[in-house]
Every structure is written in C-alpha cells, then in structure tokens.
PDB file of C-alpha atoms in Angstrom:
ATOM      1  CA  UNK P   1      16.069  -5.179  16.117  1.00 49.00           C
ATOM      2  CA  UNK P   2      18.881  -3.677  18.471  1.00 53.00           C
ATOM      3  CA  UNK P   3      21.399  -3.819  15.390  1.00 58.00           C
ATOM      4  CA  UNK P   4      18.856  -2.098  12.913  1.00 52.00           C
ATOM      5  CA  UNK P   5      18.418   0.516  15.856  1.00 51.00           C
ATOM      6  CA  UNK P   6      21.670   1.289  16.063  1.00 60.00           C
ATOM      7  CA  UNK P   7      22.287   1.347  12.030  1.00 75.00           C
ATOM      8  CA  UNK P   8      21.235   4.221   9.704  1.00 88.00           C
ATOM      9  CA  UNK P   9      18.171   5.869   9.119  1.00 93.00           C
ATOM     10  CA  UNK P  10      16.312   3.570   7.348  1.00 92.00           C
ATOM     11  CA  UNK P  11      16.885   0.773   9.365  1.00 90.00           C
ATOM     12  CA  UNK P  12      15.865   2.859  12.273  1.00 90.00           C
ATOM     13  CA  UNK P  13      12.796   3.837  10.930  1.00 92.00           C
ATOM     14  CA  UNK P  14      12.375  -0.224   9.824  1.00 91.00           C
ATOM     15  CA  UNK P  15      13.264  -1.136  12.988  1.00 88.00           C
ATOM     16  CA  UNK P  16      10.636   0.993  14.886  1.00 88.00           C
ATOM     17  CA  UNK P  17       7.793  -0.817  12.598  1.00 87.00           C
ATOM     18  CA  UNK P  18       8.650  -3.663  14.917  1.00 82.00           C
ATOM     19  CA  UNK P  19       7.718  -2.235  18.010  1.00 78.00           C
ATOM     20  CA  UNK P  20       4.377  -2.392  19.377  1.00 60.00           C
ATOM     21  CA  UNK P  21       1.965   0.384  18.675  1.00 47.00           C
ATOM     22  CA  UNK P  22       1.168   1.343  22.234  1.00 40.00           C
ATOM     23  CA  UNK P  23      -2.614   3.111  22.971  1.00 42.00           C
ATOM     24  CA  UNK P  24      -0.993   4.877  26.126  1.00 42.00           C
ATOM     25  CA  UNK P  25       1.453   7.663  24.538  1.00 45.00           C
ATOM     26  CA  UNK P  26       2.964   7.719  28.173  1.00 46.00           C
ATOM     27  CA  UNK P  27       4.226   3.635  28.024  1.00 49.00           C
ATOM     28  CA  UNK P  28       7.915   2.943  27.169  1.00 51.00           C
ATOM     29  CA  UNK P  29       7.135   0.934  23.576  1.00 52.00           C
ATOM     30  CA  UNK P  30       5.640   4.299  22.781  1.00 50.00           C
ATOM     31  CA  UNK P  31       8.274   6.476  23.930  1.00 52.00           C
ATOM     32  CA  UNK P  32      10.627   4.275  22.330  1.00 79.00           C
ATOM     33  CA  UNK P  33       9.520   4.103  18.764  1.00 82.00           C
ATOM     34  CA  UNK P  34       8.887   7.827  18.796  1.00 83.00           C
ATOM     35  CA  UNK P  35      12.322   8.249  20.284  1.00 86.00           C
ATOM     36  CA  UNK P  36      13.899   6.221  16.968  1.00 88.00           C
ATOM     37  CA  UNK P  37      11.722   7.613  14.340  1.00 90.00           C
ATOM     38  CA  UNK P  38      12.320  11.346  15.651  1.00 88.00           C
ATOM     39  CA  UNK P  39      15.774  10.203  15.438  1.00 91.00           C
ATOM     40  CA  UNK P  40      15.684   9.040  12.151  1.00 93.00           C
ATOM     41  CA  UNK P  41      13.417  11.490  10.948  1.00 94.00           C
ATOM     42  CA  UNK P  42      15.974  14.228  11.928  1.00 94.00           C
ATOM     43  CA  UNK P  43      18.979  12.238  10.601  1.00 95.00           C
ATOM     44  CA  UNK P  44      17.109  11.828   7.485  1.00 96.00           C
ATOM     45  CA  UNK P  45      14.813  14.889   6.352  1.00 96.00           C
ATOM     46  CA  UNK P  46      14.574  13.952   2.737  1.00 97.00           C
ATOM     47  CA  UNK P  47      14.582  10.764   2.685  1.00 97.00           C
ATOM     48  CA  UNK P  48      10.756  10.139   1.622  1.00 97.00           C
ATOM     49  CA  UNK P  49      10.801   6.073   3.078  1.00 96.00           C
ATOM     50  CA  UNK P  50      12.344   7.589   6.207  1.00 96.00           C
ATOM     51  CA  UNK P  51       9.439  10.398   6.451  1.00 96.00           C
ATOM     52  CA  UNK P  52       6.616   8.394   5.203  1.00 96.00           C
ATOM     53  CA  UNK P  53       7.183   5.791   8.212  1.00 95.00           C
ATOM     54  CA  UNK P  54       7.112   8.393  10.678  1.00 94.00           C
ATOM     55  CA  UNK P  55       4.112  10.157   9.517  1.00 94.00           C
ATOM     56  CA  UNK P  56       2.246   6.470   9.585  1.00 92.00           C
ATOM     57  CA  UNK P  57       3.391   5.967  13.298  1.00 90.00           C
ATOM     58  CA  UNK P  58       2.769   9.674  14.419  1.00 89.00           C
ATOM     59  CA  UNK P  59      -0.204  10.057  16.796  1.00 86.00           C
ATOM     60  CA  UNK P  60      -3.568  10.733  15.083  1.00 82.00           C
ATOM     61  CA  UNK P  61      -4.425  14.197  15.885  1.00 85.00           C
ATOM     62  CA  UNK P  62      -5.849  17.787  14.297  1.00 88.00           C
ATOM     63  CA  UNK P  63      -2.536  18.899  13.321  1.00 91.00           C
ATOM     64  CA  UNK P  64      -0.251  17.843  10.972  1.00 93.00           C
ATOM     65  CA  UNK P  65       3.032  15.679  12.102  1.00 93.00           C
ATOM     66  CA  UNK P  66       6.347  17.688  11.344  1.00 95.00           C
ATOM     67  CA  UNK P  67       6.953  14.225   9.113  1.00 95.00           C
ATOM     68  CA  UNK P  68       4.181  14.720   7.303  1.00 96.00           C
ATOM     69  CA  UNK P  69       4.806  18.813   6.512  1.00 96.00           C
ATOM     70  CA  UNK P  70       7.690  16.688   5.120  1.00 97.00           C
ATOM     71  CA  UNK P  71       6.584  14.764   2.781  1.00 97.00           C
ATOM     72  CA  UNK P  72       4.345  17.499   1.752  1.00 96.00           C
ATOM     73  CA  UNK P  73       7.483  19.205   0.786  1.00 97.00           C
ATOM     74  CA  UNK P  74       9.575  16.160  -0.728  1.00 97.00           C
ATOM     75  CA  UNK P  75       6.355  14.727  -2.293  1.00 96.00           C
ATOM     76  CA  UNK P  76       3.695  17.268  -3.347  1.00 93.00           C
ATOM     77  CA  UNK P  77       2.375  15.398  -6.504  1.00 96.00           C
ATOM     78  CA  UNK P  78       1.899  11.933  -4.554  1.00 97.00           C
ATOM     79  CA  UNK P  79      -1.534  11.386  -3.565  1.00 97.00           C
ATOM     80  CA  UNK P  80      -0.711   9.847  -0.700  1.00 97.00           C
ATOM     81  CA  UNK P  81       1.089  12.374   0.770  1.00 96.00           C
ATOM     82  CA  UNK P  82      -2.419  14.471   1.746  1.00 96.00           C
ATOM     83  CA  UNK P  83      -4.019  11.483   3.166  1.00 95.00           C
ATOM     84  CA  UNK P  84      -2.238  13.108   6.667  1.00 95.00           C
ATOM     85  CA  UNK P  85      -3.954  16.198   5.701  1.00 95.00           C
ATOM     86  CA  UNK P  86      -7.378  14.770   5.557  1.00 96.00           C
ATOM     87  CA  UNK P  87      -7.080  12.770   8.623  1.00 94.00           C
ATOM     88  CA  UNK P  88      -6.018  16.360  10.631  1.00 95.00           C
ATOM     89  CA  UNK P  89      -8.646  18.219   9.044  1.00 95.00           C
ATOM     90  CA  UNK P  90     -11.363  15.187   9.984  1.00 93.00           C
ATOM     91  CA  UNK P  91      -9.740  15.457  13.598  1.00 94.00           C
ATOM     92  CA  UNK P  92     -10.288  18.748  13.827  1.00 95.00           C
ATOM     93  CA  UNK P  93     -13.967  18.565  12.305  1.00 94.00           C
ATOM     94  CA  UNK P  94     -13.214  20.765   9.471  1.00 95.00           C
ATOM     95  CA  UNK P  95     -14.962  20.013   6.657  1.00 93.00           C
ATOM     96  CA  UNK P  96     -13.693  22.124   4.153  1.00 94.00           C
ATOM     97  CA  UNK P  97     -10.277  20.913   5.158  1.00 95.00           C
ATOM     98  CA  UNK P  98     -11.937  17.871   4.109  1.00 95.00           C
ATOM     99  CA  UNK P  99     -12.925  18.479   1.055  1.00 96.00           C
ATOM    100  CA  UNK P 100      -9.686  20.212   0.354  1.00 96.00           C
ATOM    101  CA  UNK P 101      -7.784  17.504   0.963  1.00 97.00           C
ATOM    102  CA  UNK P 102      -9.680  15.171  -1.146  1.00 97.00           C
ATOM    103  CA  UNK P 103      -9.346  17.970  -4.488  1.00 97.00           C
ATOM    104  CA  UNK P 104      -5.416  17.738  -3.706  1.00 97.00           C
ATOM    105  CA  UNK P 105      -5.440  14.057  -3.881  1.00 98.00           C
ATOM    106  CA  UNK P 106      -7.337  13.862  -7.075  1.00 97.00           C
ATOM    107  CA  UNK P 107      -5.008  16.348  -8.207  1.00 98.00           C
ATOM    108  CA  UNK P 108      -2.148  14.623  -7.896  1.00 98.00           C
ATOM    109  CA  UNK P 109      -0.075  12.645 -10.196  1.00 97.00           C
ATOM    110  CA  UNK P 110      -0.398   9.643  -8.136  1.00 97.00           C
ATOM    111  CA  UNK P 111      -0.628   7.658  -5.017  1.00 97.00           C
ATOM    112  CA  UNK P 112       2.280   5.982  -3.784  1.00 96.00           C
ATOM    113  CA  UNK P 113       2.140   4.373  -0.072  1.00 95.00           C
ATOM    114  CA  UNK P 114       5.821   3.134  -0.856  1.00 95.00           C
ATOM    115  CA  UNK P 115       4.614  -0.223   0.120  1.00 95.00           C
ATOM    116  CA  UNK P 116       7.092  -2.085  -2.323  1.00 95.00           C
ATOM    117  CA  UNK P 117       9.578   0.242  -1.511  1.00 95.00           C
ATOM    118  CA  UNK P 118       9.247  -0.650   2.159  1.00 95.00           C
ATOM    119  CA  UNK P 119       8.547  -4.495   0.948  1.00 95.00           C
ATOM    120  CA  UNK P 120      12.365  -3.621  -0.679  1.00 95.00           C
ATOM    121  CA  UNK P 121      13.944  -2.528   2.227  1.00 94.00           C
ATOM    122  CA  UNK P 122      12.679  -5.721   4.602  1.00 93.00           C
ATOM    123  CA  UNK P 123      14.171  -7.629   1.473  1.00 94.00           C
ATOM    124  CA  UNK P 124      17.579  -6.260   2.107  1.00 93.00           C
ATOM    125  CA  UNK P 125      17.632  -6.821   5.630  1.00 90.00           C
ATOM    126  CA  UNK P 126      15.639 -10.336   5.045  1.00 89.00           C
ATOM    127  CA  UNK P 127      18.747 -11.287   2.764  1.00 89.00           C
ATOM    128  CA  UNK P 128      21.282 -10.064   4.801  1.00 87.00           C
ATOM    129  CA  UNK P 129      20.473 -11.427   7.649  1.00 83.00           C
ATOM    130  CA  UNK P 130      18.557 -14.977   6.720  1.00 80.00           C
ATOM    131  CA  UNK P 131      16.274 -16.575   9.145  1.00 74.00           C
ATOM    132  CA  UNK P 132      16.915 -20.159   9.661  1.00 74.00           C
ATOM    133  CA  UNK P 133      14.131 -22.556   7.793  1.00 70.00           C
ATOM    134  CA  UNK P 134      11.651 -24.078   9.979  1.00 68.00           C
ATOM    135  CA  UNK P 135      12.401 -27.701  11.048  1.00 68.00           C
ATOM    136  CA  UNK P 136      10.821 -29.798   9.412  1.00 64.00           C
ATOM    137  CA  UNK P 137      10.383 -28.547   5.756  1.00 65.00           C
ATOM    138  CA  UNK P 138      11.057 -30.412   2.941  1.00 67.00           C
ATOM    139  CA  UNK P 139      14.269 -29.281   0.416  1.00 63.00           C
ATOM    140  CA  UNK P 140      13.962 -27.064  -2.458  1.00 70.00           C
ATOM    141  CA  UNK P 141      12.452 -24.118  -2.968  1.00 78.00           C
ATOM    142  CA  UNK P 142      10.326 -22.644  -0.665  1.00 83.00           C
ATOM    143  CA  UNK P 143       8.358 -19.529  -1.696  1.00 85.00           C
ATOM    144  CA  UNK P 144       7.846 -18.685   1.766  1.00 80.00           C
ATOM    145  CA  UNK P 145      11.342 -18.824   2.672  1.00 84.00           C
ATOM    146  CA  UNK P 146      12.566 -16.284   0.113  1.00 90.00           C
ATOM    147  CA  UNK P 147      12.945 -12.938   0.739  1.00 91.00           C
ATOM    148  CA  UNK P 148      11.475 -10.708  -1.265  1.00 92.00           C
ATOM    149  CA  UNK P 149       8.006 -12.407   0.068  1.00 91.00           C
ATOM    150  CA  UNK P 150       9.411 -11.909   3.490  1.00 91.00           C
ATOM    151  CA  UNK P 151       9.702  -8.182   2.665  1.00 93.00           C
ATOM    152  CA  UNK P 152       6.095  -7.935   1.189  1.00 92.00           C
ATOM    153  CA  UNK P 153       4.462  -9.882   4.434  1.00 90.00           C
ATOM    154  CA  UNK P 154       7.067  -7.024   7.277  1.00 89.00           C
ATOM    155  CA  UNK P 155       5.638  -4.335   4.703  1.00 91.00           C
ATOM    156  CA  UNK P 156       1.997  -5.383   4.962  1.00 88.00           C
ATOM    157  CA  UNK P 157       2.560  -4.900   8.776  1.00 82.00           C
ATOM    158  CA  UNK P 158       3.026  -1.559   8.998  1.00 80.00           C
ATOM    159  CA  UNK P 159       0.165   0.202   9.359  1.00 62.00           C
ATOM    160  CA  UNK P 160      -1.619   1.626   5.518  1.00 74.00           C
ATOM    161  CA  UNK P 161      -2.591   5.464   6.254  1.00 80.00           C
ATOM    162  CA  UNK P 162      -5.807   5.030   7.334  1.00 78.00           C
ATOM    163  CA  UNK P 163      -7.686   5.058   4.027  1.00 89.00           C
ATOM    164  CA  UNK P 164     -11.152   4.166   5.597  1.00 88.00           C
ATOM    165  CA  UNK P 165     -10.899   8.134   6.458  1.00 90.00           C
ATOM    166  CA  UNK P 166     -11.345   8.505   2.421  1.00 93.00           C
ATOM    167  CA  UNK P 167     -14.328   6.655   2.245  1.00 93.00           C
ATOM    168  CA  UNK P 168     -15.801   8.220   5.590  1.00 93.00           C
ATOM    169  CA  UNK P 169     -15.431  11.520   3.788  1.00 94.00           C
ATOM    170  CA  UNK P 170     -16.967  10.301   0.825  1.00 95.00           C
ATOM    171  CA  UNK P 171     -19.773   8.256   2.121  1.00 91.00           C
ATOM    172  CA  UNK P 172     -23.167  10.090   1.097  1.00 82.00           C
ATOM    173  CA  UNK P 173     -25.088   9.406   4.676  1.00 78.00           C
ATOM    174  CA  UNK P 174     -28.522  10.230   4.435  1.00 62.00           C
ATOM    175  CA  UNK P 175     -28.560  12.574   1.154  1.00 65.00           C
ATOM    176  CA  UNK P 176     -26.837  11.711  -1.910  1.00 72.00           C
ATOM    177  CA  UNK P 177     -23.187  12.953  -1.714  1.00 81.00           C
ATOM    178  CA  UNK P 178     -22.933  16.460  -4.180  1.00 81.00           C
ATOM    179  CA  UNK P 179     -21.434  19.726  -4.452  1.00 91.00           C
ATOM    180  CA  UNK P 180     -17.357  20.375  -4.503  1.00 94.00           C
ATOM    181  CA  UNK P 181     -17.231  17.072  -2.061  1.00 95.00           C
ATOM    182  CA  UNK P 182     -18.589  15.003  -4.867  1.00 95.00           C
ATOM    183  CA  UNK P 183     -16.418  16.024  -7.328  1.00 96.00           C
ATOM    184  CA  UNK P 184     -13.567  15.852  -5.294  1.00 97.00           C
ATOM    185  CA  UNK P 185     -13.977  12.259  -4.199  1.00 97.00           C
ATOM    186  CA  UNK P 186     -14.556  11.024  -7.927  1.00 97.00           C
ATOM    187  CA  UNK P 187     -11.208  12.763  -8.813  1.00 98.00           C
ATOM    188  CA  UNK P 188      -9.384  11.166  -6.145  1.00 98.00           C
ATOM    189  CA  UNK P 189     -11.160   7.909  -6.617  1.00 98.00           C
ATOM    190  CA  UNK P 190     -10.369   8.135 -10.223  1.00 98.00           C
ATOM    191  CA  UNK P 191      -6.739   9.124  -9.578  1.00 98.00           C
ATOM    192  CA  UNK P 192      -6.663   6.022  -7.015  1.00 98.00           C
ATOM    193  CA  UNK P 193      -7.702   3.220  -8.922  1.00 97.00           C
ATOM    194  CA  UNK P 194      -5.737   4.426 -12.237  1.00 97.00           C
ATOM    195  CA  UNK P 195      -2.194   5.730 -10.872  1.00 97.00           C
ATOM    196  CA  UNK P 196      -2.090   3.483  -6.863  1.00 97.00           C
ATOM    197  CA  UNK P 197       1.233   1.776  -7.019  1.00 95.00           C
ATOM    198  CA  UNK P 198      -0.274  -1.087  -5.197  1.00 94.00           C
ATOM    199  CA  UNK P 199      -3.773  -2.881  -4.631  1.00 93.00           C
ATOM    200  CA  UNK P 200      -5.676  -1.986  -1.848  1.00 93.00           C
ATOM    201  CA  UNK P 201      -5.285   1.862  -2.667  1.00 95.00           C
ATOM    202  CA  UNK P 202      -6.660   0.612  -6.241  1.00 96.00           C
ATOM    203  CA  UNK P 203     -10.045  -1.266  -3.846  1.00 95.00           C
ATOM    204  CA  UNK P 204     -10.361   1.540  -1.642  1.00 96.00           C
ATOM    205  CA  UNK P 205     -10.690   3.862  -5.189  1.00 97.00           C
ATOM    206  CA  UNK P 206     -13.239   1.908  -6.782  1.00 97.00           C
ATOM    207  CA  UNK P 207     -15.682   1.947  -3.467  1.00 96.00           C
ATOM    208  CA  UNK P 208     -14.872   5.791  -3.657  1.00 96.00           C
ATOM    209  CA  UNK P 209     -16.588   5.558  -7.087  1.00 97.00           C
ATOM    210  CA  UNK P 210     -19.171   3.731  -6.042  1.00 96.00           C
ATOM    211  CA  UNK P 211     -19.878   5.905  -2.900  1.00 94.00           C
ATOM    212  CA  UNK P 212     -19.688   8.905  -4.904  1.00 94.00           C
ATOM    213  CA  UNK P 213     -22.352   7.114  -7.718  1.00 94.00           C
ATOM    214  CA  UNK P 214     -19.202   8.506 -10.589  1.00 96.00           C
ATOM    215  CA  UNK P 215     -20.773   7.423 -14.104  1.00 96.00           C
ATOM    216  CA  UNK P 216     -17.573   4.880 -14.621  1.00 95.00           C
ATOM    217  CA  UNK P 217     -18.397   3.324 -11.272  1.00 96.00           C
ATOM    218  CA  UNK P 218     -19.372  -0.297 -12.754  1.00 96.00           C
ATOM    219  CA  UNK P 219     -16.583  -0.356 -15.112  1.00 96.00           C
ATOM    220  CA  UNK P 220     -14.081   0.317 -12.055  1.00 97.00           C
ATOM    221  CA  UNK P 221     -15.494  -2.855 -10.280  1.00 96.00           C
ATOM    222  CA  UNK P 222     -15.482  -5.094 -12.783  1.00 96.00           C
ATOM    223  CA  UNK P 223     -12.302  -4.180 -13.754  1.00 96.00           C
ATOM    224  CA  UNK P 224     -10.684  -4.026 -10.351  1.00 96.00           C
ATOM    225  CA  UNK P 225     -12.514  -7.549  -9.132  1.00 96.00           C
ATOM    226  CA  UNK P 226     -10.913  -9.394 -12.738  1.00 96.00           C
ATOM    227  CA  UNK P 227      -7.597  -7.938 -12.063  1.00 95.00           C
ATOM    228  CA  UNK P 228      -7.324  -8.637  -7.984  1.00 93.00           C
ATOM    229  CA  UNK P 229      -8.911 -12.110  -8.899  1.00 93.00           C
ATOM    230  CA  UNK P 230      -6.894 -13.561 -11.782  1.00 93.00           C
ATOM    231  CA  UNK P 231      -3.612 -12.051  -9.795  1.00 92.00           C
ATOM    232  CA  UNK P 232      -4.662 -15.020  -7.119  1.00 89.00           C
ATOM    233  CA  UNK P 233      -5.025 -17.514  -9.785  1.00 86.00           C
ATOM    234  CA  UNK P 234      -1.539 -16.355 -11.643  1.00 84.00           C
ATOM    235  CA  UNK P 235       0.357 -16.294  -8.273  1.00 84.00           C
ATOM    236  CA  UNK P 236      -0.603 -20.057  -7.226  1.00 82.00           C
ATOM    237  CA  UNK P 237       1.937 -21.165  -9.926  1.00 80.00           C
ATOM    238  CA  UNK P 238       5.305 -19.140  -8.660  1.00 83.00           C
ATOM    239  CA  UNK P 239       4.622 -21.095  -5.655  1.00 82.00           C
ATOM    240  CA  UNK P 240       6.154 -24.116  -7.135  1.00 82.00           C
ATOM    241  CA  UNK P 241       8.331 -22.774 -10.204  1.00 87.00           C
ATOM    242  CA  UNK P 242      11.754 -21.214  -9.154  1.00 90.00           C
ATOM    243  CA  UNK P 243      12.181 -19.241 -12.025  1.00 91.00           C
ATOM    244  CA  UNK P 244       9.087 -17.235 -12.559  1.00 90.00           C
ATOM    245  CA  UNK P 245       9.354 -17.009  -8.764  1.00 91.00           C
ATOM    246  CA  UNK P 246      12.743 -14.540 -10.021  1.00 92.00           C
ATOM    247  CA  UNK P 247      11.430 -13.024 -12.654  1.00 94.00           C
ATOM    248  CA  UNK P 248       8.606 -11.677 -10.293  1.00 94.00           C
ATOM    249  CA  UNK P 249      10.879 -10.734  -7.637  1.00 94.00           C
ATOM    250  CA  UNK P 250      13.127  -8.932 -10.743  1.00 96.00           C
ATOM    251  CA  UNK P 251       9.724  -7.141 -11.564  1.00 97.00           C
ATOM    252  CA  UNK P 252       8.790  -5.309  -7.989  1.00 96.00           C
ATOM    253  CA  UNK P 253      12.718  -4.350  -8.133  1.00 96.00           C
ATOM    254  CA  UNK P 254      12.489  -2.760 -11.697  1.00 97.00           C
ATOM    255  CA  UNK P 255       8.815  -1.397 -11.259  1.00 97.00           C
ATOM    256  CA  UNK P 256       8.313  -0.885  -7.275  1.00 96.00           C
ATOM    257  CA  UNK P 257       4.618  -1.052  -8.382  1.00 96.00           C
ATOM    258  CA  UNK P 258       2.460  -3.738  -7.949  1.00 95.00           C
ATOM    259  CA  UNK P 259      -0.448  -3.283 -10.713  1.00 95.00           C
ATOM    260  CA  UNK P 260       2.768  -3.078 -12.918  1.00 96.00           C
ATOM    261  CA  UNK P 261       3.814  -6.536 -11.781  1.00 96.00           C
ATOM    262  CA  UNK P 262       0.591  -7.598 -12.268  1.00 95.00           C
ATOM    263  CA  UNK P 263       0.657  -6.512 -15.794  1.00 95.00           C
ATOM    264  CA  UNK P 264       4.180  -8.057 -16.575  1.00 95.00           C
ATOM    265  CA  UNK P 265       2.678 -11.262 -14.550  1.00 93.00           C
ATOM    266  CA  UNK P 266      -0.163 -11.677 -17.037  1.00 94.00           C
ATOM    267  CA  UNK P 267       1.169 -10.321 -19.940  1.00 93.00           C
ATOM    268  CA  UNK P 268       3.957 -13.143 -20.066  1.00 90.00           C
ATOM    269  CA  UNK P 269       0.523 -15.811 -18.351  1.00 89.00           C
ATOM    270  CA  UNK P 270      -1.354 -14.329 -22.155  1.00 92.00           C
ATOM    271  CA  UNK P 271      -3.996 -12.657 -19.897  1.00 92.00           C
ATOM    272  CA  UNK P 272      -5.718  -9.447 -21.037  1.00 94.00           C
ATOM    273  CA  UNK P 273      -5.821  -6.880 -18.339  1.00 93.00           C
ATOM    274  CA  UNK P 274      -9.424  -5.993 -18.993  1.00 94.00           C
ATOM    275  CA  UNK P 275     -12.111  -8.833 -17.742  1.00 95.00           C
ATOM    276  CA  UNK P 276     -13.066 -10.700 -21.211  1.00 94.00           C
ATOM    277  CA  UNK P 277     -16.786 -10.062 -22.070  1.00 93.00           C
ATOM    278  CA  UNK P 278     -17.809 -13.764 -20.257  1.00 93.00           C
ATOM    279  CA  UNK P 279     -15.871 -12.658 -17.110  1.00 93.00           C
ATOM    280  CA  UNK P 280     -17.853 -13.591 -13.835  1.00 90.00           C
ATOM    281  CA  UNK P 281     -16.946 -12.620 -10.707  1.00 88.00           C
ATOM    282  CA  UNK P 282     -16.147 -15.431  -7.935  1.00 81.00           C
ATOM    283  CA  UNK P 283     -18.683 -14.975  -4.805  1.00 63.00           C
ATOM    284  CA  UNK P 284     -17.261 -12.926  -1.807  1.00 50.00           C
ATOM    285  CA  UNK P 285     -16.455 -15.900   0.091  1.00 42.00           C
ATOM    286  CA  UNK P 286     -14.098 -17.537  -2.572  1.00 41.00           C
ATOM    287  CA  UNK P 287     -12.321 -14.100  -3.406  1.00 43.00           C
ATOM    288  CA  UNK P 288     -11.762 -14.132   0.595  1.00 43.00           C
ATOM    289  CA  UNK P 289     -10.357 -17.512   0.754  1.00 34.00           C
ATOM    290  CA  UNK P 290      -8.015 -16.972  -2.417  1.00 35.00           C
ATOM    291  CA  UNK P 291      -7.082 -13.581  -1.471  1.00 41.00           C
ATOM    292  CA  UNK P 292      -5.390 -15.156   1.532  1.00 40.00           C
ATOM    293  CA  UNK P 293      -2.820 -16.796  -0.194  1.00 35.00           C
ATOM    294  CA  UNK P 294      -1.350 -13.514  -0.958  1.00 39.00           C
ATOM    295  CA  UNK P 295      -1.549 -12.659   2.335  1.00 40.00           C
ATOM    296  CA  UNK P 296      -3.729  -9.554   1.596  1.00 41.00           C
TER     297      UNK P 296
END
C-alpha cells in the first residue's frame, strides 16, 4: 500500500480504499485516508475515478463534500453523481432537497458507480504486482487467481454510495407514497434498473418500483430476478474453461458495464435476456446461496 501511496493519483485514491474506515474522525486511519484522498483529490480534480472515491469515503454529513461538487461538475448526467446530494439533503432533514434529488436522478442519462472501472484499476495493479498462489492449489487455471476477478472482489470493497438512502426516501410509511415524491422515485427507479452499469444499482431500482407501486413494477422483478439468476448459472462454467474465462474479462474491458457483459455472456450461452414465459423464480434461499459464488 506504501508504494500505491506514494504513486499517482489513482493509486492514491486506490490505496486509501485499503485503509480502515475509522468511526472516530479524530483516529490516525482516519486522518490518514483523508490526508491521501485530499491529496489525490487536489492532484487530480477531473479525474471522475479519483473524485468518485473521495466522495464515497467523505464523512456523511448535511453538506455536500468539495469531491462531490466535483463530480457534479465533471458528471452532471450520471445518476449517481446526486446520490451525495440526497444523502446531504436527508442529513439535513430537508425534504424537498429530497425529492429534488431523486427528480435529478431520474433525469439523468444514467447511473454509473464506476464499479468496473474501479474493478479495472485493482486489475492493473493485481497484474502488475501478482500475489503469490496459495500453497497448496492444484496447477492450471485458477479463476480465483486471475486478476480481473481480483479487481471485481477490491472493487466490491469499497463502500457502494449508500443506496438504502434511495429506498428510505421512497418507502411509503404509513400512507401510500404520492405527489412530486412519487413520481420522482419511479423516474429514478426506472432510470436505475434500465441505464445502472452494474447489478445491485439495477436491485435497488426494481424495489424503488415496487415501493413506489409504478404500473411496470412486476415486469421489473421478474425481469431483474431471471437476469441476476441465470448470470449465476452462466458464470459456474468460466470457472473451469480458460477461454471464455478471457473473453469475459475482454468484455468488462470493452463495455465497463456489467448488464452489458451479461448480455454478451448469454447472448454467445443462446439465452434470451427476457425470462421465457415458463420462467420460475428459485426461492430466496437458493438465489442467496448461488449469488455467493459471485461474491455479491
């Protein structure tokens, strides 16, 4: 970690993702990682990997981070980028901040968490700098050895924004949810689960739709539990096969999307992307057990 410290921006920012996320703003891990991602922050204003790490590791509070008036500036059509807003505004109790927030999201032309482009960058440093295997395994391939899949478990690390704040905001309580807030959490739902550049923004979308009782609400679960399912089943075999292991690892680099991969993943498997009309969901506890494979 000392050498990525040291390094440029990027791996500063990378590096401080390794440090402990300390409660007490006053220990030293917490001075420290601020210390590097200010650092790299300021060595790096428009770099939007740089920015988006900081604004994920800035303190939770009513006000926006200066990384995060950032990536407002670099980013203003990515989704994503006013999840900081909403969490200020919910800080600060302000509802219409709120609701704001949530209109700017759906309004958006996507929703981007860079998580394969920080899944990318581990992958650099993971091939660069290659971690001996453990002792003991057997020769050959190794999925778990490679290190684009070492990227995408350092990447699932870091911390998501804290997308539970979208579905606090659009949970209906007591009354049914309506008014401006209604609409705006269907639009960013909607904008969520068709334009996320990865999963569990798509699964945090569709229980926006759902919350928010949208008329396409059904549709968006069966759709999202065939797609998140049959990726499971379609990933068990690049466990074993070297070469669709590559072409997968080809596909994140070309795409740095992962419902794209999935589509290039079943598209060459001869799987629709819609759930065929006998499609049944597995129960809860199976999708749990499978999901883990992925490490999701």
């Amino acid at each position: 970690m000392d050498e990525l410290a040291k390094a440029d921006p990027r791996s500063m920012a990378l590096a401080s993702t390794l440090m402990p996320l300390a409660g007490n703003a006053t220990s030293a891990p917490a001075r420290s990682q601020a210390d590097l991602l200010a650092e790299a922050a300021r060595r790096a204003p428009d770099d939007v990997l740089v920015q988006w790490l900081a604004a994920l590791l800035a303190p939770a509070d009513a006000t926006l981070s200066p990384a995060a008036r950032a990536l407002l500036r670099l980013e203003p059509g990515n989704g994503a980028a006013w999840m900081f807003d909403l969490q200020a505004s919910a800080n600060a109790n302000d509802a219409d901040g709120v609701t704001e927030a949530l209109r700017r999201i759906g309004a958006a032309a996507r929703f981007d968490t860079h998580f394969a482009d920080v899944a990318l960058a581990w992958e650099a440093i993971h091939e660069a700098h290659p971690a001996p295997p453990p002792t003991g395994n057997p020769a050959g391939f190794q999925i778990d050895e490679q290190p684009l899949i070492r990227g995408i478990a350092s990447a699932a690390a870091v911390a998501m924004p804290a997308l539970q704040s979208l579905l606090r905001a659009c949970s209906p309580g007591n009354a049914p949810l309506g008014g401006e807030r209604r609409k705006a959490c269907i639009a960013a739902g909607r904008l969520m689960v068709d334009h996320s550049t990865e999963q569990a923004s798509m699964a945090i979308g569709t229980s926006i739709l759902e919350k928010a009782d949208a008329p396409d609400r059904e549709t968006a679960r069966r759709t999202f539990d065939y797609l998140q399912q049959t990726y499971v089943s379609a990933f068990e075999f690049l466990q074993t096969d070297e070469a669709a292991y590559r072409q997968f690892a080809a596909d994140w680099r070309e795409t740095r999307s992962e419902p794209a991969v999935i589509g290039r993943l079943f598209r060459r498997a001869g799987l629709p992307m819609k759930p065929p009309a006998d499609w049944k969901p597995l129960s809860t506890e199976s999708v749990a057990l499978r999901d883990s494979s992925l490490g999701r």
